[in-house]
PDB file of C-alpha atoms in Angstrom:
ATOM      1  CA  UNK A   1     -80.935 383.276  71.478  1.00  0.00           C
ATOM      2  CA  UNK A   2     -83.140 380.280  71.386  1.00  0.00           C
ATOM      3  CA  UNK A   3     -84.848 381.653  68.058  1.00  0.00           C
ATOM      4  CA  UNK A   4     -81.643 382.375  66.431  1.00  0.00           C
ATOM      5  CA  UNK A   5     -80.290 379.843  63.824  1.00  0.00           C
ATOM      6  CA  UNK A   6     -76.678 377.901  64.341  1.00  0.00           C
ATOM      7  CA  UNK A   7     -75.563 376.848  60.574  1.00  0.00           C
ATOM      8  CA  UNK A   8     -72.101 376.469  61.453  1.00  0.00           C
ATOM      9  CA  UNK A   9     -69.800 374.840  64.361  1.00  0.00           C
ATOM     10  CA  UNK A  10     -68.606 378.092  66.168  1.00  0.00           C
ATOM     11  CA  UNK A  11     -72.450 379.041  66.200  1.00  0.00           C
ATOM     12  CA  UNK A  12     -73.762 376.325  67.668  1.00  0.00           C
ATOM     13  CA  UNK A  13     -71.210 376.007  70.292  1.00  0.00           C
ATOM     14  CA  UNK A  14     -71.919 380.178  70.733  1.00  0.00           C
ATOM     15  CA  UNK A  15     -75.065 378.958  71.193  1.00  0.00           C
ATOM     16  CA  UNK A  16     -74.363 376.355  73.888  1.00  0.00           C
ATOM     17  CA  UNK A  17     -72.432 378.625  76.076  1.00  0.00           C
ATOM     18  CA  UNK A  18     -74.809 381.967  76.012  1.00  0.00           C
ATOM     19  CA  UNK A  19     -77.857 379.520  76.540  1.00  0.00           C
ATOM     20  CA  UNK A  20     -75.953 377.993  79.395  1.00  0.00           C
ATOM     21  CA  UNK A  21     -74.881 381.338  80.806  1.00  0.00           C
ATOM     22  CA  UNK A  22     -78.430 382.905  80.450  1.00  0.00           C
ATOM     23  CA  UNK A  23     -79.559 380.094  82.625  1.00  0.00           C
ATOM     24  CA  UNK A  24     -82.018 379.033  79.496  1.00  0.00           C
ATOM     25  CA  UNK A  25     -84.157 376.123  80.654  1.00  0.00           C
ATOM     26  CA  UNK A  26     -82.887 372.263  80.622  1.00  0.00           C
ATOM     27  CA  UNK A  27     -84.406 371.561  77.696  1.00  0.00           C
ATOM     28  CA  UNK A  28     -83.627 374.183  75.766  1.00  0.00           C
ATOM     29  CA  UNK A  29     -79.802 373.643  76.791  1.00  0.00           C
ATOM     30  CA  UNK A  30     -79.603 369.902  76.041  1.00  0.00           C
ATOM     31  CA  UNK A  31     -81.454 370.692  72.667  1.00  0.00           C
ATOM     32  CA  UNK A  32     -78.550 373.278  71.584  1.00  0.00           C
ATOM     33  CA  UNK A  33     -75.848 370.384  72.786  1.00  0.00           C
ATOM     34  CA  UNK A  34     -77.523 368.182  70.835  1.00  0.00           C
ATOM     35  CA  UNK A  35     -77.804 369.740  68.012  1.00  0.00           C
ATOM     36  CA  UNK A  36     -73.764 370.349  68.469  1.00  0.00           C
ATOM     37  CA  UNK A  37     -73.388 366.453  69.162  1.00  0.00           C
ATOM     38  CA  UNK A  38     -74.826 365.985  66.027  1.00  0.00           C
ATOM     39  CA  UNK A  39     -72.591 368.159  63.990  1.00  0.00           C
ATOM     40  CA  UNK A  40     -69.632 365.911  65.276  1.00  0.00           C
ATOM     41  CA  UNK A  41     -68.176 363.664  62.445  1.00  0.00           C
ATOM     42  CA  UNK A  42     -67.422 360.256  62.740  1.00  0.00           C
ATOM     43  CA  UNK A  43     -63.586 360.077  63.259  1.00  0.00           C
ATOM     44  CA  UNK A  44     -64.221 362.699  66.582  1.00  0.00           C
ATOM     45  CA  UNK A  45     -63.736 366.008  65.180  1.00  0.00           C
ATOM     46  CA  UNK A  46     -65.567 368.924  64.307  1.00  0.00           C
ATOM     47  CA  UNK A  47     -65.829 371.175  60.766  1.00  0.00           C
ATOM     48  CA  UNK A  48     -65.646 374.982  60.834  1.00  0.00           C
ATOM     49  CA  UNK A  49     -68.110 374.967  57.954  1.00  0.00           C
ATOM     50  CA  UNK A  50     -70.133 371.973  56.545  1.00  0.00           C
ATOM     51  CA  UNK A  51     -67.926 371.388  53.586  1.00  0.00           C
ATOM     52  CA  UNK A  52     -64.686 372.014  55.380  1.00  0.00           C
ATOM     53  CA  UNK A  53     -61.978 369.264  57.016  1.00  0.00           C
ATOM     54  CA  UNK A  54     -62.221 368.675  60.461  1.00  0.00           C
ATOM     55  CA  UNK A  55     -59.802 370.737  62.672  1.00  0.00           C
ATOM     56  CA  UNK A  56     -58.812 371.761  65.915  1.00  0.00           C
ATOM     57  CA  UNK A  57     -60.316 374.843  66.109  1.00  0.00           C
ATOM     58  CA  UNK A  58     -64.189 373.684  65.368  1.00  0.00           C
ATOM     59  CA  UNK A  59     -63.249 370.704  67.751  1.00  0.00           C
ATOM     60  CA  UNK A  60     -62.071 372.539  70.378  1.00  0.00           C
ATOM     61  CA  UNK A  61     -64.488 375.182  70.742  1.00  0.00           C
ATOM     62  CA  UNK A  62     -67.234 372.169  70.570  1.00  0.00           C
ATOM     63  CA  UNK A  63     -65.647 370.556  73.311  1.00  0.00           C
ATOM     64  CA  UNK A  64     -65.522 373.217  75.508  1.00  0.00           C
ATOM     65  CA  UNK A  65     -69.061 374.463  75.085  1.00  0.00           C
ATOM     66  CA  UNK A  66     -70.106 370.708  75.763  1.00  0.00           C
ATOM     67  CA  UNK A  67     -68.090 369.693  78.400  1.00  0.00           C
ATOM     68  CA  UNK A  68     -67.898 373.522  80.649  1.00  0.00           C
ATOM     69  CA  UNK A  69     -71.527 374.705  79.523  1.00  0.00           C
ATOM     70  CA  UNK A  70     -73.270 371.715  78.253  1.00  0.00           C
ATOM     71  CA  UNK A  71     -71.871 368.625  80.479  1.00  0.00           C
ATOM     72  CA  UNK A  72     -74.667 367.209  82.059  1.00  0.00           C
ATOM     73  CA  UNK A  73     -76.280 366.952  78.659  1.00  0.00           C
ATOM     74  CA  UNK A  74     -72.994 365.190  77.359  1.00  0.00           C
ATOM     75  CA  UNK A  75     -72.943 362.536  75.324  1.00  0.00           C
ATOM     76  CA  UNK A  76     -69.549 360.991  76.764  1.00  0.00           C
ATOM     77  CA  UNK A  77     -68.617 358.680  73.899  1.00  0.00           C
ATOM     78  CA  UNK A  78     -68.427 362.203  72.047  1.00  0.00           C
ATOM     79  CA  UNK A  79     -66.485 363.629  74.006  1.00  0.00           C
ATOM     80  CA  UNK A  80     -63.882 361.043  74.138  1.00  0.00           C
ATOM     81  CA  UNK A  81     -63.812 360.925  70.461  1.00  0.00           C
ATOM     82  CA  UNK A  82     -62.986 364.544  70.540  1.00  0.00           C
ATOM     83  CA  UNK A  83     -60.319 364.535  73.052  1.00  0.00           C
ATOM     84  CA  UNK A  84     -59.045 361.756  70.924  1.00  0.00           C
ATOM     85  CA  UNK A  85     -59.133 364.001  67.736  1.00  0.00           C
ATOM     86  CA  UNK A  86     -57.401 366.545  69.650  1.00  0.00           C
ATOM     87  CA  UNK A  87     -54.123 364.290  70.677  1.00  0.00           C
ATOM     88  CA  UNK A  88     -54.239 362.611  67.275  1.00  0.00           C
ATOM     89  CA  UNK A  89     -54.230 365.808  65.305  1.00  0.00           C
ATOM     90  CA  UNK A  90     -51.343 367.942  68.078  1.00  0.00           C
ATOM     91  CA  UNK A  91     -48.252 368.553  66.700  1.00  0.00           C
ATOM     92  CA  UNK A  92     -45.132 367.929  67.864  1.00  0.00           C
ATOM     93  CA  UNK A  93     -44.563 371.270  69.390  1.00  0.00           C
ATOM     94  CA  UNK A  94     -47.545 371.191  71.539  1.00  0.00           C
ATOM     95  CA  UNK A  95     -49.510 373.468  68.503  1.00  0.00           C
ATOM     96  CA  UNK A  96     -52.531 372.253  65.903  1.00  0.00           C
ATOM     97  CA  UNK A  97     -52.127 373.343  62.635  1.00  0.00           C
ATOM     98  CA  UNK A  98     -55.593 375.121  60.432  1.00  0.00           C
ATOM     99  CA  UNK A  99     -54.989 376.376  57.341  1.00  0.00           C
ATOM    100  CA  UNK A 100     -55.491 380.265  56.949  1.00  0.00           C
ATOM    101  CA  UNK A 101     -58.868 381.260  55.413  1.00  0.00           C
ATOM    102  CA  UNK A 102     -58.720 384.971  55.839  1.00  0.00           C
ATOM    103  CA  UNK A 103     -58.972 387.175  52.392  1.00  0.00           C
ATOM    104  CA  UNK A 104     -55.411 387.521  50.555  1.00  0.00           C
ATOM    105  CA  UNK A 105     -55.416 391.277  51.508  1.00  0.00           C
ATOM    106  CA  UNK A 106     -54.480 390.646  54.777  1.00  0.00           C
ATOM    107  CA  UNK A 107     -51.139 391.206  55.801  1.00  0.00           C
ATOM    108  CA  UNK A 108     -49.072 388.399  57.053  1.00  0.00           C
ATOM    109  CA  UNK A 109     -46.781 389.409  60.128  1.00  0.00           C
ATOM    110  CA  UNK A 110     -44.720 386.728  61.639  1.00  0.00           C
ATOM    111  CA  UNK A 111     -45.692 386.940  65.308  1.00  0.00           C
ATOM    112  CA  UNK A 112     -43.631 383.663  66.286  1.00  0.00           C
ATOM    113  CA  UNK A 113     -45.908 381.106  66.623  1.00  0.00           C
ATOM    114  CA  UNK A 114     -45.334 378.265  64.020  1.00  0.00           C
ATOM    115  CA  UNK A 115     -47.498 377.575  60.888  1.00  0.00           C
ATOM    116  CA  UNK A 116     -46.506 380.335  58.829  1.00  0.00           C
ATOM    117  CA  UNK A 117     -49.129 382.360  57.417  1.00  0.00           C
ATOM    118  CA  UNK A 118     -51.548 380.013  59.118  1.00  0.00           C
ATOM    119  CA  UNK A 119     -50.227 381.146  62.537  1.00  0.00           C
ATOM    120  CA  UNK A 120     -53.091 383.171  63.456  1.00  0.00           C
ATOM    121  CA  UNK A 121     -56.122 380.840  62.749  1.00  0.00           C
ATOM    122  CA  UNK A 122     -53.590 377.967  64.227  1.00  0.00           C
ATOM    123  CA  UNK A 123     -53.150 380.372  67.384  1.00  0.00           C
ATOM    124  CA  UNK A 124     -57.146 380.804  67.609  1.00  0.00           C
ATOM    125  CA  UNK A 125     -57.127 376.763  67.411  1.00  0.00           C
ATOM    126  CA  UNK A 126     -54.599 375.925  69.356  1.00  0.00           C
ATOM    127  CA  UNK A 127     -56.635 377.973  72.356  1.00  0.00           C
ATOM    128  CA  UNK A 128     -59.661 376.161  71.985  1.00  0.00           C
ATOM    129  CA  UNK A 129     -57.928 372.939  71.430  1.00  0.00           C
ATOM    130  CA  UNK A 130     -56.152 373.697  75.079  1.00  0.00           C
ATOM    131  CA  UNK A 131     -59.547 375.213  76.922  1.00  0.00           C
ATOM    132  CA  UNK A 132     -61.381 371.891  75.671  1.00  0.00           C
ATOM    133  CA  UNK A 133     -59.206 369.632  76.679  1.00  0.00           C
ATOM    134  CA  UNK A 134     -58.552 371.105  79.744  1.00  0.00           C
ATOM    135  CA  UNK A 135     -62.100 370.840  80.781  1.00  0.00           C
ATOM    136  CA  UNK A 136     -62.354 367.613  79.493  1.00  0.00           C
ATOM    137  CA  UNK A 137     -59.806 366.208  81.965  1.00  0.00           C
ATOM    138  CA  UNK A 138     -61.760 366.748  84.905  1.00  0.00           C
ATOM    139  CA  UNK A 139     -64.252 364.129  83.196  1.00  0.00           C
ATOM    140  CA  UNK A 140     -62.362 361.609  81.908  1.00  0.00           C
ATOM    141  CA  UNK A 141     -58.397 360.655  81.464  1.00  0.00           C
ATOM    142  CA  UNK A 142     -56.743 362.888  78.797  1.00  0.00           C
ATOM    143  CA  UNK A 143     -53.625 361.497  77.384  1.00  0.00           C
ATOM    144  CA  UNK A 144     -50.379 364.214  78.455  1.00  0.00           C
ATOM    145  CA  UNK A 145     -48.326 365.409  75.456  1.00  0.00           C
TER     146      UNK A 145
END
């Protein structure tokens, strides 16, 4: 796992967490949350894919892998400007919107959760949003929506 190349957000935050949970060395740890850290854009938030927006998905999977697998390695200015991107971005109805990226082909069922044909990928993102903020709180105040 330590050989094996992270060239996108998901990845490296994969990384984090099965490094953390195959009790990898210190070093190696912190250099996987680092690299992560790094990856962060300016305004808090995290891209799926180098050339993509920032959203909640990206964001909240980094969060989590920093804060519940990475934490004493944190770098706590960014993880406050990721819970920050995270309350900014919520929606109203407690949900984060990411646009669908999946292949035309694939059928759109309305399973109830809002977004539309986005609901799935929003779903995914609205998880990790929720599982990285919630570990979050235990280090620092997270606002209440």
């Amino acid at each position: 796992l330590e050989a094996v190349p992270a060239p996108n957000t998901e990845d490296k935050a994969s990384k984090v967490i099965g490094l953390s949970l195959a009790d990898a060395s210190p070093s190696v740890v912190e250099s996987a949350v680092k690299d992560l850290i790094n990856a962060q854009n300016p305004d808090g938030g995290w891209s799926q894919l180098s050339k993509q927006p920032r959203d909640a998905h990206a964001t909240g999977i980094a969060l989590y892998a920093i804060v519940a697998h990475g934490s004493k390695f944190a770098n706590q200015t960014a993880v406050k400007k990721a819970v920050d991107y995270l309350v900014r971005t919520q929606d109203e109805d407690g949900s984060w919107y990411v646009a669908k990226r999946a292949s035309p082909w694939n059928t759109y069922f309305d399973a109830g959760f809002p977004h539309g044909v986005s609901q799935y990928t929003s779903f995914n993102a609205t998880c990790w949003a929720v599982a990285g903020l919630a570990c979050a709180a235990g280090t620092e105040k997270v606002a209440a929506r």
